Each structure stands twice: as structure tokens, then as C-alpha cells.
Short mmCIF file of C-alpha atoms in Angstrom, two decimals:
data_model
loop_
_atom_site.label_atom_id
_atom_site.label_comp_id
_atom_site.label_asym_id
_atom_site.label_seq_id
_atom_site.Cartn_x
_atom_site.Cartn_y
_atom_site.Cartn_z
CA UNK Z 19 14.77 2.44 4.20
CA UNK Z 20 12.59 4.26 1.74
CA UNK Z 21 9.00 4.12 2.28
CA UNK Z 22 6.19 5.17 -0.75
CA UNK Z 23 2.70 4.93 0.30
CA UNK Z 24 -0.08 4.51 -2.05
CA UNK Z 25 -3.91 5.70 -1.16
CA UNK Z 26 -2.49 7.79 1.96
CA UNK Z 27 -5.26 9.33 3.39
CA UNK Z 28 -3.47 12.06 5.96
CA UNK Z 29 -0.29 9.96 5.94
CA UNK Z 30 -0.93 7.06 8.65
CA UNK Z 31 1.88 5.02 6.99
CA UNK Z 32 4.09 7.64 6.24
CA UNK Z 33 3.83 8.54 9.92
CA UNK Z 34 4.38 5.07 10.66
CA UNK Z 35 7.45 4.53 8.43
CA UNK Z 36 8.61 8.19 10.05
CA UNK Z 37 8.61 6.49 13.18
CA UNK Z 38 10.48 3.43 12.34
CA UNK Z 39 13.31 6.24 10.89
CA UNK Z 40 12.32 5.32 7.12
CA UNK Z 41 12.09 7.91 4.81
CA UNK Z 42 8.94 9.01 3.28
CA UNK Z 43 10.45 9.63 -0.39
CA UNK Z 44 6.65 10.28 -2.32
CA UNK Z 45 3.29 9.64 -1.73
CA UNK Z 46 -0.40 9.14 -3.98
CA UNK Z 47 -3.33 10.77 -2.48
CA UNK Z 48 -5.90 11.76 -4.90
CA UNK Z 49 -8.55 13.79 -1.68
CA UNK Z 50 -7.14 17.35 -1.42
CA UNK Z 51 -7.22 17.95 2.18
CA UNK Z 52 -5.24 14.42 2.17
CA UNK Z 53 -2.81 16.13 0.27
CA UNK Z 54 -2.51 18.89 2.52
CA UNK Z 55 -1.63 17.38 5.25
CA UNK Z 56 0.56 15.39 3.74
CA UNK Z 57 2.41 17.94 2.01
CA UNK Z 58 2.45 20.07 5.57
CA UNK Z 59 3.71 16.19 7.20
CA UNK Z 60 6.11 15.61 4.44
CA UNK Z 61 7.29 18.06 2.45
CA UNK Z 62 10.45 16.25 1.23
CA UNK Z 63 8.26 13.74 -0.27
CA UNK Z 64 7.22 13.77 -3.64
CA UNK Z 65 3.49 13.69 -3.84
CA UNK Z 66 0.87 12.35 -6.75
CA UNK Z 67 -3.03 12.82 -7.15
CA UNK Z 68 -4.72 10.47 -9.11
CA UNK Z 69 -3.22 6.92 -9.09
CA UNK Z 70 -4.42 6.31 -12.49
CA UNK Z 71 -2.74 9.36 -14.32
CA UNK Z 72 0.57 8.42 -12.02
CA UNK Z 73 3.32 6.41 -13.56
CA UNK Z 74 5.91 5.58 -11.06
CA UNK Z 75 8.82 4.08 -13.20
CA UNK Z 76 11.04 6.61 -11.78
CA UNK Z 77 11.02 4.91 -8.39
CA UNK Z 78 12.21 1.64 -9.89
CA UNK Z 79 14.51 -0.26 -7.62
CA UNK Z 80 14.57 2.86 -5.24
CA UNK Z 81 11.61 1.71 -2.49
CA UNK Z 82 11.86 -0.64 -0.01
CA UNK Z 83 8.62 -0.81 1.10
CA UNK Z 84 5.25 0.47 -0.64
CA UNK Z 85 2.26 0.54 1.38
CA UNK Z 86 -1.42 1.11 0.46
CA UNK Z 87 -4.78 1.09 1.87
CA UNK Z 88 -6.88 0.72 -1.35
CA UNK Z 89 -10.32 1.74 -1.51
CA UNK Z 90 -12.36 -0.81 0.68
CA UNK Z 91 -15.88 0.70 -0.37
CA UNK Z 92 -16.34 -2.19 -2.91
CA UNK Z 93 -15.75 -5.08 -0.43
CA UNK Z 94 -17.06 -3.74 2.94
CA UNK Z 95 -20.25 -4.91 4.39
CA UNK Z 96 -21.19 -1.14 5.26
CA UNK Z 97 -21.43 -0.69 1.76
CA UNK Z 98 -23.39 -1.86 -1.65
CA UNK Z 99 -20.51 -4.55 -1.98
CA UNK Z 100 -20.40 -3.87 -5.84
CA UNK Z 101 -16.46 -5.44 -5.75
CA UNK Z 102 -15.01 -5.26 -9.65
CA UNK Z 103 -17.73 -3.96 -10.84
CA UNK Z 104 -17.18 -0.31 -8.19
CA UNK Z 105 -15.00 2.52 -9.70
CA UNK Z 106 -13.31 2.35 -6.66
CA UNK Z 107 -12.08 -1.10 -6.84
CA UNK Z 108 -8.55 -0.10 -7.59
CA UNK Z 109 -6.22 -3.12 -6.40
CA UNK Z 110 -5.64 -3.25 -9.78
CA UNK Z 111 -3.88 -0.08 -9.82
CA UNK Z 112 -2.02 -0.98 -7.11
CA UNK Z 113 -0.43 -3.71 -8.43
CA UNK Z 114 0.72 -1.86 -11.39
CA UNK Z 115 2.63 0.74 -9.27
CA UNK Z 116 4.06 -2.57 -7.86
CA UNK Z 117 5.14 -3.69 -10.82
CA UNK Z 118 6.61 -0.47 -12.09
CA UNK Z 119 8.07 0.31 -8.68
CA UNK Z 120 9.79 -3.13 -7.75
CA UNK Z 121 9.88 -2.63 -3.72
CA UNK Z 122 11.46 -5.28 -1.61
CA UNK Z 123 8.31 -5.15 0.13
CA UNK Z 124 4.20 -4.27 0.15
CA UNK Z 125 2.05 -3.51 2.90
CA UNK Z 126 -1.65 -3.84 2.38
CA UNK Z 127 -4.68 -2.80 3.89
CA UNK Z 128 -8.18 -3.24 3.47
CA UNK Z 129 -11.53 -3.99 5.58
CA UNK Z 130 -12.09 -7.68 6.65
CA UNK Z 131 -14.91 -8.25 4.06
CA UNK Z 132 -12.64 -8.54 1.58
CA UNK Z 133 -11.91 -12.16 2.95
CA UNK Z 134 -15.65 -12.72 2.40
CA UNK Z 135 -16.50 -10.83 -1.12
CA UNK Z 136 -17.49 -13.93 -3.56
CA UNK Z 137 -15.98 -16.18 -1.63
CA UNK Z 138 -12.15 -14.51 -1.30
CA UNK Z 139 -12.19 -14.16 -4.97
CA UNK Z 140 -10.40 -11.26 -4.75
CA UNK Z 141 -8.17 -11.77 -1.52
CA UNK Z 142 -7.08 -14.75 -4.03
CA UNK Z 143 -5.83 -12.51 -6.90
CA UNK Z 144 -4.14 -9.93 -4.83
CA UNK Z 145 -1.87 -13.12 -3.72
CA UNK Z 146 -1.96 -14.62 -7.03
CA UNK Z 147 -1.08 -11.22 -8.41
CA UNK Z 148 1.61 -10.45 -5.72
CA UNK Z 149 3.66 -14.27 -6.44
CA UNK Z 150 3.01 -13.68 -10.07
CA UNK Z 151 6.07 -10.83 -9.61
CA UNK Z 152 8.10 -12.63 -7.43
CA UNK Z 153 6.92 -11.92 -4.23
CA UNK Z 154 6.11 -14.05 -1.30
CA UNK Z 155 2.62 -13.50 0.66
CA UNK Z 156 2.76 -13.83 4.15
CA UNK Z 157 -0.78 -15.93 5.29
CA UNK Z 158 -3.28 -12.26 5.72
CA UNK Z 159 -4.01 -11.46 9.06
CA UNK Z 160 -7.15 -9.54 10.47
CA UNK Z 161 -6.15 -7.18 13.25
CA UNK Z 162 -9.50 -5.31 14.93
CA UNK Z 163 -8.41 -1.70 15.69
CA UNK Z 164 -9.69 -2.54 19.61
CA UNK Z 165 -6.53 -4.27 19.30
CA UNK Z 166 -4.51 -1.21 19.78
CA UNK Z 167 -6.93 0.36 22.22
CA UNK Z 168 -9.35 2.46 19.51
CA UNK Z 169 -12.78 2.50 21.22
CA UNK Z 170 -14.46 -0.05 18.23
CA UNK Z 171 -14.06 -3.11 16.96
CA UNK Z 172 -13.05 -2.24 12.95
CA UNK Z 173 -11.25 -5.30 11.59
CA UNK Z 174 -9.06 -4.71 9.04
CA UNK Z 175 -7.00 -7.13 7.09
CA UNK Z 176 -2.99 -6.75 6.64
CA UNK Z 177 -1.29 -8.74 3.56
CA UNK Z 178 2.35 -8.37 3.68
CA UNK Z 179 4.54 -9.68 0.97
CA UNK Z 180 8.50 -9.58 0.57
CA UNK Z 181 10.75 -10.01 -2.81
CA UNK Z 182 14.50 -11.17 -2.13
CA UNK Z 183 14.97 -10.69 -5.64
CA UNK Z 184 14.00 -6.78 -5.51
CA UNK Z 185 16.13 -6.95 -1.98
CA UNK Z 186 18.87 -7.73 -3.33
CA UNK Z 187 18.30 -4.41 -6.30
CA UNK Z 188 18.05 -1.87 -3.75
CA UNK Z 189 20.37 -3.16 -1.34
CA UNK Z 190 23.13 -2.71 -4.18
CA UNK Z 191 22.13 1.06 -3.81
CA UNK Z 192 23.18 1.05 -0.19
CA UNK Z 193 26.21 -1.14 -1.06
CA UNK Z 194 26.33 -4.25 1.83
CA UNK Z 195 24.24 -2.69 4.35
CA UNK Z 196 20.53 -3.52 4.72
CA UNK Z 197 19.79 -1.23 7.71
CA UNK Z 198 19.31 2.21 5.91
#
């Protein structure tokens, strides 16, 4: 499977896809010692800066999965909460590169007060956004890093959303098998 991962830090979910035996085929990191490491990590892997100067039409029909931890700044309770209104509310731009990229699936991730921020408003349009292209959206589930042994609690909430339709695209690329 081919794996591009939006807002990717040092490369957690390319790692992740890595070890699942997907390929890492580009990445978006706009921090510089992000990119680094990621372009030590993954060198194969074409790699992009600033999400909002990056079009990614060339990956039409080519991804399986896209992943993304967008900002959380704007919706976490450590912060000033300032949701639509923070520059670094960028969900937005993440659903464009969904749109122009047409994976058979998403992986999101963002801090728990998201659920909370005016009411869910904007958990709401991420799902409303998601179905509005076809996808289905899995019901969001909050998974505390503790969970996997990390010495804090650290919720974080996962929204995970497949397309048949844009299955059944890149699958013609692999011809009848679905387990590349």
C-alpha cells in the first residue's frame, strides 16, 4: 500500500506505515528539523514544506492511505482555544489534499478537545466534510497515550474514514490484488 502523511512531525506515521510494509511515497512537513529527519527516515519519499503552497494532484488515485495530525493548538485546552479563528487551524487544508489526492483511506489525529471546542462544531465538519467526498467515518475514538504504556495520560482522538469508490481506483493500479 502507499502511505502519504500530512503534518509529519519526525515521521511517526510514516514509521508506522514502514512497519506495516507500506510504502512511504511523500510526505508534508513544513518544521525543518521535521524535515530532516524525515528526509534521513525516508529518502525515497517525496517531501513538501508548507501545506498551503503544496498541490498534490499528482498523487491522484496513487495513495491508499493519507494520514495527518493537523495542528491541535487551536482546539487543545493547554492552549488559548482560538479554533477557526487560529492560523493554525488547518483541517481545512487537509481536506483539500484529500480531495485532490483521492486515498482509499484517511487517518486523523488531533487532541481530545477537539470533541469539546463549541460544542464538536468542528469534529462535526471534519465528518461532514469527509462524507461530503464519498467517504465513510468510522464513530472517532479517543485513545490516551497511557494506553500504549507512555508515562501520561495525553488523549488524543483518531477519525478514520474509508472510500470504496477511491478503492476500487487504486486497486485497478495493482490489477486484482488489494494486498500491495
Amino acid at each position: 500500500m502507499n502511505h502519504l502523511g500530512l503534518f509529519e512531525g519526525i515521521g511517526g506515521f510514516s514509521l508506522a506505515a514502514r512497519w506495516m510494509g507500506w510504502e512511504t511515497i511523500a510526505w508534508c512537513e513544513w518544521n525543518e528539523f521535521g524535515q530532516k529527519v524525515l528526509r534521513h527516515h525516508f529518502p525515497e519519499a517525496e517531501g513538501f514544506g508548507d501545506i498551503k503552497k503544496t498541490d498534490f494532484t499528482k498523487y491522484a488515485n496513487r495513495t491508499d492511505i493519507l494520514t495527518g495530525g493537523f495542528p491541535c493548538q487551536p482546539y487543545s485546552i493547554a492552549g488559548k482555544r482560538k479554533g477557526k479563528e487560529d492560523d493554525r487551524h488547518l483541517w481545512p487544508e487537509m481536506l483539500r489534499a484529500i480531495r485532490e489526492i483521492k486515498p482509499s483511506w484517511v487517518v486523523g489525529e488531533n487532541v481530545s478537545g477537539l470533541t469539546t471546542w463549541s460544542n464538536g462544531m468542528v469534529l462535526n465538519e471534519i465528518k461532514t466534510g469527509l462524507e461530503d467526498e464519498g467517504f465513510e467515518v468510522f464513530p472517532p475514538v479517543i485513545i490516551p497515550a497511557c494506553a500504549v504504556n507512555a508515562p501520561h495520560r495525553r488523549d488524543r482522538i483518531w477519525i478514520i474514514a474509508y472510500s470504496d469508490s477511491n478503492r476500487k481506483m487504486v486497486q485497478g493500479r495493482y490489477g486484482n490484488s488489494s494486498n500491495k
